[in-house]
Short mmCIF file of C-alpha atoms in Angstrom, two decimals:
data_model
loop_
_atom_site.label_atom_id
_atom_site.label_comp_id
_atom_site.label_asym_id
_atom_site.label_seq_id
_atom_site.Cartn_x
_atom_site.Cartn_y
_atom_site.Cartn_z
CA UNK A 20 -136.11 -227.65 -28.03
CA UNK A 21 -133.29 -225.22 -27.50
CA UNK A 22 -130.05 -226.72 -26.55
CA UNK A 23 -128.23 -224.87 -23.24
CA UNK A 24 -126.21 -223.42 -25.28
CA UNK A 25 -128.51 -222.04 -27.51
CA UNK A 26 -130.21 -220.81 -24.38
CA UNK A 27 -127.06 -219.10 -23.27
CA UNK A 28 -126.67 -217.67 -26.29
CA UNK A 29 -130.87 -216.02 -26.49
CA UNK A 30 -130.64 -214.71 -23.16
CA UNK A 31 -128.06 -212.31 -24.32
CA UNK A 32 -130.50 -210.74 -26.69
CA UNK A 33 -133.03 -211.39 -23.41
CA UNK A 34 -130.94 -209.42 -21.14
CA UNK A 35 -130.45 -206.51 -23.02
CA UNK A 36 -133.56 -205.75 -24.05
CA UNK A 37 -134.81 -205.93 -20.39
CA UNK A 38 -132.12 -203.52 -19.20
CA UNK A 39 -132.98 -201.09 -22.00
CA UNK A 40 -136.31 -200.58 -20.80
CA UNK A 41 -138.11 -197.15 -20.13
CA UNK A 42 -137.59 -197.02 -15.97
CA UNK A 43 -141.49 -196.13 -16.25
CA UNK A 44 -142.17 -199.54 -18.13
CA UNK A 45 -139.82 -201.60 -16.42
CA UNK A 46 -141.57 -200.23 -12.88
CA UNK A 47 -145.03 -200.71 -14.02
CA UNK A 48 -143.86 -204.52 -15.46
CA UNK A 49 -142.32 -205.40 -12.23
CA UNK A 50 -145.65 -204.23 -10.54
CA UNK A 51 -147.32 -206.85 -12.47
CA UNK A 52 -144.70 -209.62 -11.55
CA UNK A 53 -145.18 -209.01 -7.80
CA UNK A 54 -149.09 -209.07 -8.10
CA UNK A 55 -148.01 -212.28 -9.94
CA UNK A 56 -146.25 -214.05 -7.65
CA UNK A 57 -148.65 -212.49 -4.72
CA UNK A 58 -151.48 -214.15 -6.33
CA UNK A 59 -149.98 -217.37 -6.42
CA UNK A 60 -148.92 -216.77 -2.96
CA UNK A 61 -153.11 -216.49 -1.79
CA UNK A 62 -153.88 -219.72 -3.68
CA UNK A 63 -151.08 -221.60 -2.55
CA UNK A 64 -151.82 -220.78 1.21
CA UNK A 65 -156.09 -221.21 0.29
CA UNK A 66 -156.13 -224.53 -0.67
CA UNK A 67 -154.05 -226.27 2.18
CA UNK A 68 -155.72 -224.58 5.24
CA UNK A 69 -158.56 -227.59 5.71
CA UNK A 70 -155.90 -230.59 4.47
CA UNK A 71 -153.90 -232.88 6.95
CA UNK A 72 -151.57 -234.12 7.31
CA UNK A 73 -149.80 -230.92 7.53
CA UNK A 74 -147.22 -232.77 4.85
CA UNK A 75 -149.73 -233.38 2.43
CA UNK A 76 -151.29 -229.81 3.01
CA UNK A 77 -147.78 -228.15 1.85
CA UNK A 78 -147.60 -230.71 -1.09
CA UNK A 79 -150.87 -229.21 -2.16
CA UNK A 80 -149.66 -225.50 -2.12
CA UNK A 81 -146.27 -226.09 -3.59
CA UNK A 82 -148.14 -227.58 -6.79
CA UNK A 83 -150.06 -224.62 -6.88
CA UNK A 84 -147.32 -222.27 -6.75
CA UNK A 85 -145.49 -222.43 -9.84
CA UNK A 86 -148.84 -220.46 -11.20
CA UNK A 87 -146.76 -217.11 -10.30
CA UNK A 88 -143.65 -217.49 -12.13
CA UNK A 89 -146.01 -219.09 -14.86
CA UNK A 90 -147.73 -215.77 -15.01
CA UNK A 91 -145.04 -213.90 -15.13
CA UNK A 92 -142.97 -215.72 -18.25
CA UNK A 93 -146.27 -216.10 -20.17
CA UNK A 94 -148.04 -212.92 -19.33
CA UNK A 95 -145.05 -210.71 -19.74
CA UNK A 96 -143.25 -209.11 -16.79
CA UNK A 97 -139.94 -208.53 -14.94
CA UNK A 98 -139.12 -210.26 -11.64
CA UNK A 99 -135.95 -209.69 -9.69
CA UNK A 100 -135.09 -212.87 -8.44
CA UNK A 101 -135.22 -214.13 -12.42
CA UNK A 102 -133.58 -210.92 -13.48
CA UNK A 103 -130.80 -212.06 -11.60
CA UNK A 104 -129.45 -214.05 -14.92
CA UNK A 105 -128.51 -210.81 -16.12
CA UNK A 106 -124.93 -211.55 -14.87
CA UNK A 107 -124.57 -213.67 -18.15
CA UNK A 108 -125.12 -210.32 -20.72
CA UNK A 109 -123.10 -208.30 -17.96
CA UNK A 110 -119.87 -211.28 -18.05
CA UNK A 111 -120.10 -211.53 -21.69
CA UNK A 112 -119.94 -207.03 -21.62
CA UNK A 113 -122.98 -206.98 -23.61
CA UNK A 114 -124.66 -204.81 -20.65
CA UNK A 115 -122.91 -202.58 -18.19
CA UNK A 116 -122.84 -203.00 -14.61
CA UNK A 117 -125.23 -200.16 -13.84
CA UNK A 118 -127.24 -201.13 -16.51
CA UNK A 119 -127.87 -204.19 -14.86
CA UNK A 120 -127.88 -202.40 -10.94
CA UNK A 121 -130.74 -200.50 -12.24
CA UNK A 122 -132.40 -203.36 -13.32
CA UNK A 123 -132.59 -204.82 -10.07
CA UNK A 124 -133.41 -201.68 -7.98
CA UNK A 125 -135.99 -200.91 -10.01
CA UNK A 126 -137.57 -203.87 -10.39
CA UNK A 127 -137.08 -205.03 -7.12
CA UNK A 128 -139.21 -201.99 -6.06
CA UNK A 129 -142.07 -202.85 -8.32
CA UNK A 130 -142.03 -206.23 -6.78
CA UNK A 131 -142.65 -204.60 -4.00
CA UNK A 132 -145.79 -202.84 -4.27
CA UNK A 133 -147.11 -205.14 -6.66
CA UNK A 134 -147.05 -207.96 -3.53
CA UNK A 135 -148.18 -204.90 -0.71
CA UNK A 136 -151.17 -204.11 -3.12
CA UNK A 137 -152.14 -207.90 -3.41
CA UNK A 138 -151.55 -208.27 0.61
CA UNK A 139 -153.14 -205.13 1.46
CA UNK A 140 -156.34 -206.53 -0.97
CA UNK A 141 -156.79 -209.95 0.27
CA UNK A 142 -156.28 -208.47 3.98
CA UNK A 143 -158.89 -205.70 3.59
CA UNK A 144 -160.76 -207.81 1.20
CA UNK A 145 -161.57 -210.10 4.43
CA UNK A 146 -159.85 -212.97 1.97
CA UNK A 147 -158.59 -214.02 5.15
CA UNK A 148 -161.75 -214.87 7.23
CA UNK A 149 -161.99 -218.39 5.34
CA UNK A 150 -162.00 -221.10 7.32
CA UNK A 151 -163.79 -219.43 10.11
CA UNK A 152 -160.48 -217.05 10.47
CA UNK A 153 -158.31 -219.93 9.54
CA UNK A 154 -156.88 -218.65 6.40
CA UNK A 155 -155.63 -215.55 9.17
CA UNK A 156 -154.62 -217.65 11.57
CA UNK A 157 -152.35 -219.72 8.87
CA UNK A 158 -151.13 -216.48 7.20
CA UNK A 159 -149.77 -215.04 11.22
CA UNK A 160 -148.08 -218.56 11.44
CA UNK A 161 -146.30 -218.27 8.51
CA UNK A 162 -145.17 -214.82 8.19
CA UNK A 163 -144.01 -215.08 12.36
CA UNK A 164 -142.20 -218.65 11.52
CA UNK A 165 -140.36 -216.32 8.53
CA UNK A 166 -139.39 -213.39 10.96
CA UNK A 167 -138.12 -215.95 13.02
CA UNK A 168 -135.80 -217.19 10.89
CA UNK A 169 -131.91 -216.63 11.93
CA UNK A 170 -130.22 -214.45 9.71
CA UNK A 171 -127.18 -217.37 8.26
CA UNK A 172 -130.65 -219.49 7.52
CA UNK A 173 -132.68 -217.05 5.96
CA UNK A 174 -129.40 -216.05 4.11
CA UNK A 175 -128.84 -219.83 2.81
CA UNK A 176 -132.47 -220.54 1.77
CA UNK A 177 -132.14 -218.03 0.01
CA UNK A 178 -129.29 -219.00 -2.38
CA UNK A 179 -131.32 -222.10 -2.49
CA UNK A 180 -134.46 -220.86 -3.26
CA UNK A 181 -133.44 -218.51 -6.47
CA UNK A 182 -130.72 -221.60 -7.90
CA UNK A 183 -134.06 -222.93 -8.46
CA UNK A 184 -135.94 -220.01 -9.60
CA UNK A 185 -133.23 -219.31 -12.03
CA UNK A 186 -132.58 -222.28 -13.09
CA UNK A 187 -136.84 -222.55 -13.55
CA UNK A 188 -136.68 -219.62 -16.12
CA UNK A 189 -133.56 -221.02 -17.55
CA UNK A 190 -135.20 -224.81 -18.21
CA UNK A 191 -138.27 -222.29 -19.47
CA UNK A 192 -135.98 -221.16 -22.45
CA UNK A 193 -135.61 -223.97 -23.77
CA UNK A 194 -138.96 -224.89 -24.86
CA UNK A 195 -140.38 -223.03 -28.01
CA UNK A 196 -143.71 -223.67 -26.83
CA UNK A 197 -146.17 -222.70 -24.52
CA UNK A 198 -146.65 -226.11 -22.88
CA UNK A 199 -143.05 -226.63 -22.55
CA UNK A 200 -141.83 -223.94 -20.87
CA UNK A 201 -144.49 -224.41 -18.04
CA UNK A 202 -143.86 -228.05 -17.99
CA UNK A 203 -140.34 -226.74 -17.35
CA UNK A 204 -140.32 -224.43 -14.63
CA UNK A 205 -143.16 -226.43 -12.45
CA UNK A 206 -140.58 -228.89 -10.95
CA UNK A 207 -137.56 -226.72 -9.78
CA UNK A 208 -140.59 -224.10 -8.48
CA UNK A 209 -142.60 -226.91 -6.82
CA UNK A 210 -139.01 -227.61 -5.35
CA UNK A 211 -137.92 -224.89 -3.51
CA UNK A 212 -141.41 -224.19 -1.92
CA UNK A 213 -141.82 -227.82 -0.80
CA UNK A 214 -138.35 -227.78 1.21
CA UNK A 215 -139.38 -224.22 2.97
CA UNK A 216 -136.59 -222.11 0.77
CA UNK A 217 -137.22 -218.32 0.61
CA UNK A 218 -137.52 -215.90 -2.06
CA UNK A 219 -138.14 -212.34 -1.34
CA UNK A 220 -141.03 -211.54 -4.10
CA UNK A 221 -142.58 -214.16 -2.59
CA UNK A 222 -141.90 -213.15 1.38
CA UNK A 223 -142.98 -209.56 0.12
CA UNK A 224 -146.44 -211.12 -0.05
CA UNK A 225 -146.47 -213.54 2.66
CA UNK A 226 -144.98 -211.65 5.49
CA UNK A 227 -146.43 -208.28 4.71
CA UNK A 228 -150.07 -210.47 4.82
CA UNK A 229 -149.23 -211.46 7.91
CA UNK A 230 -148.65 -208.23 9.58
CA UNK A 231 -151.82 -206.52 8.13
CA UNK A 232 -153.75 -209.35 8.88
CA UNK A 233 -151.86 -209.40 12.29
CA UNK A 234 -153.51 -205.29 12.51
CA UNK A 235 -156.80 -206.75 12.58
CA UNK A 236 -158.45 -206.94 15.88
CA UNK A 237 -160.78 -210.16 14.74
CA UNK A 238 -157.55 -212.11 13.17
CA UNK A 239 -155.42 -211.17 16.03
CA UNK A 240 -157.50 -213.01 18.42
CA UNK A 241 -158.03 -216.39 16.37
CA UNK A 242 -154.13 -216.01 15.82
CA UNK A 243 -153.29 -216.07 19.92
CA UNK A 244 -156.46 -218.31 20.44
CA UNK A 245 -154.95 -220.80 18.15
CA UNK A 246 -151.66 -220.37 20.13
CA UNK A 247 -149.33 -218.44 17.74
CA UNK A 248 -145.88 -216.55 18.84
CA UNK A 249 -146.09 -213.25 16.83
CA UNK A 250 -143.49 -211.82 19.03
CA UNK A 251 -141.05 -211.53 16.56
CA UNK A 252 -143.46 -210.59 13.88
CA UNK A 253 -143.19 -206.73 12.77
CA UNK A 254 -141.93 -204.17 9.90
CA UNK A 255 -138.35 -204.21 11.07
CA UNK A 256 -137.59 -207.76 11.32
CA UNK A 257 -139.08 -208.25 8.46
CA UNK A 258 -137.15 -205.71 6.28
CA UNK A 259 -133.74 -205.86 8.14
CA UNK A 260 -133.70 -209.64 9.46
CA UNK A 261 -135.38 -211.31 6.78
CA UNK A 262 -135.86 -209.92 3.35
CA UNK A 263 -132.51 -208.52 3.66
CA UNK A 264 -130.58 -211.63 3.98
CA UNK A 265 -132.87 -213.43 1.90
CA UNK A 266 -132.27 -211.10 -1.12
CA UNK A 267 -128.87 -211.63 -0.85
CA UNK A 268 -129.13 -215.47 -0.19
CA UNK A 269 -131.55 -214.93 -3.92
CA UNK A 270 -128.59 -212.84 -5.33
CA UNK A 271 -126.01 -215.12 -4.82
CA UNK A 272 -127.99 -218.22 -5.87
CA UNK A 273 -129.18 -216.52 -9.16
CA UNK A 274 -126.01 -214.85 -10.03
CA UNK A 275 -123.98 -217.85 -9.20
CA UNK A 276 -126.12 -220.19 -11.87
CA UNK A 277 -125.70 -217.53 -14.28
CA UNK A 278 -121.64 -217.41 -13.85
CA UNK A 279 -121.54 -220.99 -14.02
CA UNK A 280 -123.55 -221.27 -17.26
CA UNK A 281 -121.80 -218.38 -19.25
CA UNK A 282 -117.85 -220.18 -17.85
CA UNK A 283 -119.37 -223.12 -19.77
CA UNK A 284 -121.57 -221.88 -23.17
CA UNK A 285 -120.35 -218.10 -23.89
CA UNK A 286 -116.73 -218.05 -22.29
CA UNK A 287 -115.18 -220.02 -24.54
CA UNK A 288 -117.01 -218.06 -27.16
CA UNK A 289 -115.06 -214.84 -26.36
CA UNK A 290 -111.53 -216.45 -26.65
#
């Protein structure tokens, strides 16, 4: 097992490889990290639709969750809310700032169609017309409880949710095998979905889902029959009053972790 330090220390050599990626490879790998997390997303919200209590139902799909990031540390991809660590190779000046900016714009964008084609799929795919329309229904719920959010919560879940995505990859590190590293990132990913925090790879699924599946004439009707407020449901809460403060809430968890962990294993280093 690696020690944190030793951790520290590999995700310098981690970090800069990522950032000196081809943008064409780093896309098309961040692509595959939002289809990822997107297709952890569908099973997570399959398997509780027919389970109550409505506690034991989100039990169920938070231990199914931790699949994505699973995926995407085995499988080999690039996810922003992870890629947020980069601020420990950027505060030790082993990568530059822009290096690292075009990191996250990049990926962040691959994320994003990676989770639209996934949501797009399952929606057109009629995924959703389990459960006699339930598996709709539930998908409207969620993605109009998310839009609903205020902007100061969505914001604060969000430095919630990526502390524990980060520190999910970082606990990952420190195995040197493949059972330990998913053994380590199940609990702090099982975490944040249990307690309702937000990550916007994940929202780029769920919310998106929502809205086609909101489109669809047939879904649209079990959704109001089964009494849910999609009022604030559409394209421009979701961009500008959720994902936006929720990538920031995911920026400032992430980046914060990182800061703290390089102050303590690589600072000292550099005196």
């Amino acid at each position: 097992m690696n020690t944190p330090a030793e951790i520290a220390a590999n995700y310098l050599a981690v970090g800069k490889v990522k950032v000196s990626l081809s943008p064409g490879r780093m896309f098309l790998l961040a692509v595959m990290a939002g289809i990822y997390i997107a297709l952890a997303g569908v099973g997570a919200s399959v398997a509780p639709v027919s389970i109550e209590p409505a506690s034991v139902a989100k039990l169920v799909g938070a231990c199914l969750f931790p699949a994505g990031l699973t995926f995407v540390l085995l499988a080999g991809s690039e996810l922003f809310t992870g890629n947020c660590l980069l601020v420990l190779p950027l505060l030790q000046k082993e990568i530059r700032p822009g290096a690292m900016l075009r990191s996250w714009i990049i990926v962040y964008a691959g994320n994003f169609l990676g989770s639209l084609l996934i949501a797009w799929a399952v929606t057109a795919g009629h995924t959703f017309s389990l459960f006699d329309n339930g598996l709709a229904v539930s998908a409207i719920r969620t993605a109009a409880a998310k839009c609903s959010l205020a902007f100061t919560d969505a914001f604060l879940r969000g430095v919630l949710c990526n502390l524990l995505v980060c520190l999910a990859v970082w606990i990952s590190f420190a195995a040197r095998d493949v059972t330990g590293k998913i053994a380590g990132l199940y609990f702090p990913i099982l975490l944040f979905v249990l307690c309702g925090y937000e990550h916007c790879v994940a929202n780029m699924y769920y919310i998106p889902a929502g809205l086609f599946s909101l489109a669809d004439s047939g879904y649209a009707q079990a959704a109001a029959a089964a009494g849910v407020d999609t009022a604030a449901l559409s394209w421009a809460n979701f961009l500008l009053c959720h994902l936006l403060p929720v990538t920031l809430g995911n920026i400032v968890g992430g980046t914060a972790l990182g800061a703290v962990y390089w102050r303590v294993y690589l600072c000292k280093d550099r005196r």
